[in-house]
Short mmCIF file of C-alpha atoms and ligand atoms in Angstrom, two decimals:
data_model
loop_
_atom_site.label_atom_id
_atom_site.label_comp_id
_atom_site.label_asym_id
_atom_site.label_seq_id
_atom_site.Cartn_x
_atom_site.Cartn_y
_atom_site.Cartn_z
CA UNK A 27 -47.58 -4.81 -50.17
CA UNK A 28 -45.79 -2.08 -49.15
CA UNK A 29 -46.82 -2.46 -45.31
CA UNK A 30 -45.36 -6.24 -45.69
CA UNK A 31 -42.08 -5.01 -46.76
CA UNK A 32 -41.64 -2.48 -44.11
CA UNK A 33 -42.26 -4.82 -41.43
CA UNK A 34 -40.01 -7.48 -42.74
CA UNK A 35 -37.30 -4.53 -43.04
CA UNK A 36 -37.97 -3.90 -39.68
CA UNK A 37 -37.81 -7.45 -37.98
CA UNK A 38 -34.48 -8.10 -40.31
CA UNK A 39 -32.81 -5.04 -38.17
CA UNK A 40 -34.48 -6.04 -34.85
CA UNK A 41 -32.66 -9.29 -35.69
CA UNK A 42 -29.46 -7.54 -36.55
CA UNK A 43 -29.30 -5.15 -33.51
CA UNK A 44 -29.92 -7.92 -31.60
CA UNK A 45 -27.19 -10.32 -32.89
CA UNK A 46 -24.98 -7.01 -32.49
CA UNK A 47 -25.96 -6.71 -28.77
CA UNK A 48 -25.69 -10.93 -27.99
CA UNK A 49 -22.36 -11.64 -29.87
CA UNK A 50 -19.60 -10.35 -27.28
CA UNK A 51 -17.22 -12.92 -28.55
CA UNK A 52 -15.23 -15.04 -26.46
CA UNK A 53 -12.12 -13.45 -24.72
CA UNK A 54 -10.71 -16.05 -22.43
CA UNK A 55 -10.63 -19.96 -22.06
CA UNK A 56 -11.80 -19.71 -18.79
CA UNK A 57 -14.66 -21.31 -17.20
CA UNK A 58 -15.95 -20.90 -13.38
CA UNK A 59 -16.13 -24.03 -11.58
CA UNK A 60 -19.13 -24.52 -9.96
CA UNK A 61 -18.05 -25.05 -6.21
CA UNK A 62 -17.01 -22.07 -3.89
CA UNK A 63 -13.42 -22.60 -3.23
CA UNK A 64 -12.13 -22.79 0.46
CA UNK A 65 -9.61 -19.35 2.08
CA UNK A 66 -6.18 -20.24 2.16
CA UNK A 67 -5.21 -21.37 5.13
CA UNK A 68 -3.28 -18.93 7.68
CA UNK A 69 0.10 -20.86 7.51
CA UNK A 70 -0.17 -20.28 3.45
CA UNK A 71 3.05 -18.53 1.71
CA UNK A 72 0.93 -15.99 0.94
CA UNK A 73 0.35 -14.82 3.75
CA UNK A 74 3.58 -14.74 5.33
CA UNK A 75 4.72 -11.73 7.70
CA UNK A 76 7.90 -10.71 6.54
CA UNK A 77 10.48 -11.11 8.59
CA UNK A 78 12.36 -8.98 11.31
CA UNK A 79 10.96 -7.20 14.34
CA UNK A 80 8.28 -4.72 13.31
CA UNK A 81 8.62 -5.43 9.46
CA UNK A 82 6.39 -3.12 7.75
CA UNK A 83 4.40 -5.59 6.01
CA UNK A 84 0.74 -5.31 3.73
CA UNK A 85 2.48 -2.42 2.10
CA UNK A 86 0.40 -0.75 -0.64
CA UNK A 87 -0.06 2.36 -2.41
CA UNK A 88 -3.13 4.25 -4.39
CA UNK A 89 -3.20 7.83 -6.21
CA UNK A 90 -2.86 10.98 -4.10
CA UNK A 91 -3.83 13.09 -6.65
CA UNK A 92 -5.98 13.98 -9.85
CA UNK A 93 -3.42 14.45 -12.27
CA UNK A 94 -0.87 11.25 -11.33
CA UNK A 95 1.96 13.44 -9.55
CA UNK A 96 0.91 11.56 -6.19
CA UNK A 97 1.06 8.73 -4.87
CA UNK A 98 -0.22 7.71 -0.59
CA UNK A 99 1.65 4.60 0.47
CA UNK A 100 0.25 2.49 3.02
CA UNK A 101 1.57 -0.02 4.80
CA UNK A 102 1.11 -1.84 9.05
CA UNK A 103 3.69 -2.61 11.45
CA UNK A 104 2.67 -5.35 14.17
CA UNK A 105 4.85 -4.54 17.58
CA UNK A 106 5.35 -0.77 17.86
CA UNK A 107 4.31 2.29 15.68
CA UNK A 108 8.07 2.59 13.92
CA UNK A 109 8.97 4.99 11.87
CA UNK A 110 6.28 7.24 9.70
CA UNK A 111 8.55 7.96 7.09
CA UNK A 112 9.14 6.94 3.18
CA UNK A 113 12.65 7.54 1.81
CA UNK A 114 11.87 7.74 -2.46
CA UNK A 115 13.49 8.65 -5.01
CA UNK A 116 13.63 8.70 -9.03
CA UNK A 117 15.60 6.04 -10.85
CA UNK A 118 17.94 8.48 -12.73
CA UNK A 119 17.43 11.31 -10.34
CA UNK A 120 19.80 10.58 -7.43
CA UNK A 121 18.65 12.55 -4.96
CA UNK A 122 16.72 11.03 -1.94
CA UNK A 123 13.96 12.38 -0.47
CA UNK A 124 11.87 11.67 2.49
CA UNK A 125 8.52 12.30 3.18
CA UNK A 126 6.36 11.88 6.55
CA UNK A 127 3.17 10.21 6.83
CA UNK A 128 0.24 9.48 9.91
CA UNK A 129 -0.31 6.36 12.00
CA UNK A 130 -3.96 5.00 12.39
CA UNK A 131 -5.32 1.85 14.81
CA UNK A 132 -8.75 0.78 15.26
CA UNK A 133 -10.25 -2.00 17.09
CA UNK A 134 -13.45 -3.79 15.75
CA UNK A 135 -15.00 -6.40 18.78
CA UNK A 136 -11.95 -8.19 20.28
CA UNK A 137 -9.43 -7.67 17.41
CA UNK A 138 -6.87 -4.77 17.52
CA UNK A 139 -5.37 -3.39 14.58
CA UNK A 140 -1.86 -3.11 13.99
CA UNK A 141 -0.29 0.19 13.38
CA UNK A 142 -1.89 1.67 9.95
CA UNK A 143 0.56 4.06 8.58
CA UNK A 144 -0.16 6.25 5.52
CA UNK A 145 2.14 8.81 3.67
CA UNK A 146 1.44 10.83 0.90
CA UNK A 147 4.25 11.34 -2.04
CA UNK A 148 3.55 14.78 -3.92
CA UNK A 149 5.55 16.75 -6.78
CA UNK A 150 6.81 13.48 -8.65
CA UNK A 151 7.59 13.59 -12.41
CA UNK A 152 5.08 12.15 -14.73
CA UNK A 153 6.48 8.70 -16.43
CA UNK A 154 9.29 8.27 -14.05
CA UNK A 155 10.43 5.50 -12.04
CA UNK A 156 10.53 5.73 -8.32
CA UNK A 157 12.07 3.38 -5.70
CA UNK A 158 10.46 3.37 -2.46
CA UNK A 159 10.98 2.36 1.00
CA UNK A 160 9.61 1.49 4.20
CA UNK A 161 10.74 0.69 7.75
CA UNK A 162 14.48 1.15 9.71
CA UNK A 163 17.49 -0.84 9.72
CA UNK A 164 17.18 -4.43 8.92
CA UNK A 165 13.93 -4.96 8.41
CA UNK A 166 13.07 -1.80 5.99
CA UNK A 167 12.00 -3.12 2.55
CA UNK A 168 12.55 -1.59 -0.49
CA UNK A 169 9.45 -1.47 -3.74
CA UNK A 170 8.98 0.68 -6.47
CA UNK A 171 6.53 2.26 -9.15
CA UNK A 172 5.81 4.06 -12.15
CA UNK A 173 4.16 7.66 -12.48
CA UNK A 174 1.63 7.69 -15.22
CA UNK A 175 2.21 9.89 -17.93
CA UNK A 176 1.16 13.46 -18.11
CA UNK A 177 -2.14 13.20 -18.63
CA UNK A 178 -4.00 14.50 -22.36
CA UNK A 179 -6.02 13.34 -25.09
CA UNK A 180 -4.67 9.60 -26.41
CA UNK A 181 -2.56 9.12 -23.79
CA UNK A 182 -2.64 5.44 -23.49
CA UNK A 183 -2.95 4.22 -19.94
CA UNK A 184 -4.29 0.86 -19.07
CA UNK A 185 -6.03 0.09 -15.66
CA UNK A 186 -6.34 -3.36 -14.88
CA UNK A 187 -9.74 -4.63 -13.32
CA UNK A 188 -10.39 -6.44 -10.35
CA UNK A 189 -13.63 -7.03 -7.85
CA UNK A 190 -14.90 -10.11 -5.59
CA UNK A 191 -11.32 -11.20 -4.59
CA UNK A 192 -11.60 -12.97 -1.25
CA UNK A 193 -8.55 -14.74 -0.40
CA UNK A 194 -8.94 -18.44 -1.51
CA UNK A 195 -6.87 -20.28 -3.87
CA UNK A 196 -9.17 -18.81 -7.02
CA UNK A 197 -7.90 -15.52 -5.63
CA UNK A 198 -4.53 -16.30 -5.93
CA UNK A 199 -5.05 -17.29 -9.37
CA UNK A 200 -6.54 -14.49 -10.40
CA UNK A 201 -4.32 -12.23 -9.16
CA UNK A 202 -1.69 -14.24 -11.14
CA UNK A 203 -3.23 -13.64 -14.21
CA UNK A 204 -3.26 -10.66 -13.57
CA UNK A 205 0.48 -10.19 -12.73
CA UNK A 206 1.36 -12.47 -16.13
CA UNK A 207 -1.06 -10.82 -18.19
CA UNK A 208 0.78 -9.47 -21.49
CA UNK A 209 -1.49 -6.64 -21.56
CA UNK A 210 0.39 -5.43 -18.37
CA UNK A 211 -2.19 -3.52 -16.33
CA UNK A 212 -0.51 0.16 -15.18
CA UNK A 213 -3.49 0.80 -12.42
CA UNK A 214 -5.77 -1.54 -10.90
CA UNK A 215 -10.07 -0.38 -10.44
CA UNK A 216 -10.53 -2.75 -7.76
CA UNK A 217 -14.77 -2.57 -8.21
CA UNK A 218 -15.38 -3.95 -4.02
CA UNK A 219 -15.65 -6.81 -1.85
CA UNK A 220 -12.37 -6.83 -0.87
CA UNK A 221 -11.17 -9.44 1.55
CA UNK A 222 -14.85 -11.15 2.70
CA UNK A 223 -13.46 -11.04 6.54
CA UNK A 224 -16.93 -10.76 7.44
CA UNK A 225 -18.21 -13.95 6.38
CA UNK A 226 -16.38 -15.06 9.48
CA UNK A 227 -17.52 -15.49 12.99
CA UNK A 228 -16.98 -11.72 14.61
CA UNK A 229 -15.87 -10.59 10.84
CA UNK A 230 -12.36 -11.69 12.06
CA UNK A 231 -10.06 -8.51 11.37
CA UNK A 232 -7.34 -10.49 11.22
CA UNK A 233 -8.51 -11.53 7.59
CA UNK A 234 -8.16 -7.99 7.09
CA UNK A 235 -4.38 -8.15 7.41
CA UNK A 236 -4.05 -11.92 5.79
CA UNK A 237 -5.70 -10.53 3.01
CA UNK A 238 -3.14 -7.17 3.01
CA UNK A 239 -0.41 -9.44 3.18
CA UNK A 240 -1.46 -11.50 0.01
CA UNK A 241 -2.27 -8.76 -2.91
CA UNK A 242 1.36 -6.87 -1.23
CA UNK A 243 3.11 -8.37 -4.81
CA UNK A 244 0.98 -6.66 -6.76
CA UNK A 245 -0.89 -3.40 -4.59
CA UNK A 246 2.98 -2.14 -3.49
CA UNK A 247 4.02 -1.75 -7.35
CA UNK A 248 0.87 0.25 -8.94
CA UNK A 249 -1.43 1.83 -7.39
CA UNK A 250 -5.22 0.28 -6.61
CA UNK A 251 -8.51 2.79 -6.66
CA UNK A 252 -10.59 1.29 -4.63
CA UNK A 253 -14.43 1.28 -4.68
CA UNK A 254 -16.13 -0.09 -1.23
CA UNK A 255 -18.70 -3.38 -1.93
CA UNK A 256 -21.04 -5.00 0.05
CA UNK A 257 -18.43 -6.90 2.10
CA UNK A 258 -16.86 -4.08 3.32
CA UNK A 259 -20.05 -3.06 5.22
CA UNK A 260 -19.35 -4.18 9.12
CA UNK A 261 -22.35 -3.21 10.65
CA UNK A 262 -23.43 -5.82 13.34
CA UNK A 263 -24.51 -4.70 16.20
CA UNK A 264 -25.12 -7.71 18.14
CA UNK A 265 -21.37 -7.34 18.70
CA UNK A 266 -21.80 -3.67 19.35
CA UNK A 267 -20.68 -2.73 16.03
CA UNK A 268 -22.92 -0.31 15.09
CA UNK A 269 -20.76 2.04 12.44
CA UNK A 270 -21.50 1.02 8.72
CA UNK A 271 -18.04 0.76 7.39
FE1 FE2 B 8 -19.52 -9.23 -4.63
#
């Protein structure tokens, strides 16, 4: 009798662990449709050069740091290397300060990259406010974003997360819920796959910079940590591409 009990005792918890493991709950209305959607054309708003000779444009910045004092900002310029520089400075603190940064191209088959500039920010305040800009003359452009707060135990911070963007019109909704969310992401873990240029003939680059050009509203105003997926692999070396990444 006693056996009987203990292994109904044990199938009731077996049951119960498992209805604790199964019942996530719902957390959003939405529901995948079942077809793939289409990439946005290249005449989309989205992924509109600004304009003005040279306009830095795909501007975007990341942590330069471990401990959120740092910040590398990133952007391309199109006709001629420009200027390396970022002019930042705090919202209450006045005084402008410039730092320099590196230029980068790279060709992959028979596209040519832009000019790739980055520029590391160091010593910022923790929880500040900093303005930020880009480019010379008329066609610099002006962004800004916050320093997370010194970091401890409870701090509350919270990182939005994003992977399998792509650039079709499902991306650009997600990527609006993301921007409207009331939960207000501070950082962004963007988990890979990244622009899916390679699904094209030649893994046209310039989906590289399309795609640059349409998370800009978002990537130039927190800072994305970025983890490489299986679409970022451009190994094919019946076009004499032979490095991985
Ligand atoms: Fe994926």
């Amino acid at each position: 009798m006693e056996r009987r009990w203990d292994s109904l005792l044990f199938v009731v918890c077996l049951i119960l662990s498992f209805a604790e493991i199964v019942n996530g709950g719902i957390t959003s209305s939405y529901v995948r449709h079942a077809n793939f959607s289409l990439d946005m054309p290249l005449d989309s708003d989205v992924f509109r050069v600004p304009p003005g000779y040279n306009a830095p444009q795909q501007v975007h910045i990341t942590q330069g740091d471990h401990e959120g004092k740092g910040v590398i900002v990133s952007w391309v310029t199109q006709d001629e290397p420009g200027s390396k520089t970022v002019l930042y400075w705090a919202e209450n603190g006045g005084l402008k300060k410039l730092a320099e940064g590196f230029i980068l191209t790279y060709k992959y088959y028979n596209y040519t990259s832009g000019y790739i500039h980055h520029c590391t920010i160091e010593d910022l305040e923790f929880d500040t406010k900093y303005y930020y800009e880009v480019g010379i003359g008329n066609t610099s452009r002006q962004f800004w974003f916050l320093t997370p707060p010194k970091p401890g135990p409870d701090v509350p911070y919270t990182f939005g997360l994003i992977g399998d963007l792509g650039q079709t019109s499902d991306s650009n909704r997600t990527l609006t819920h993301y921007e409207l969310n009331p939960a207000k992401g501070q950082a962004l873990l963007f988990v890979g796959d990244l622009s899916y240029a390679n699904d094209y003939p030649f893994h046209d680059n310039a989906r590289w910079d399309t795609w640059g050009r349409f998370v800009e509203r978002v990537a130039a105003y927190q800072p994305w940590i970025w983890t490489a997926g299986n679409h970022e692999i451009d190994f094919a070396p019946e076009i004499g591409e032979r490095q991985p990444i």
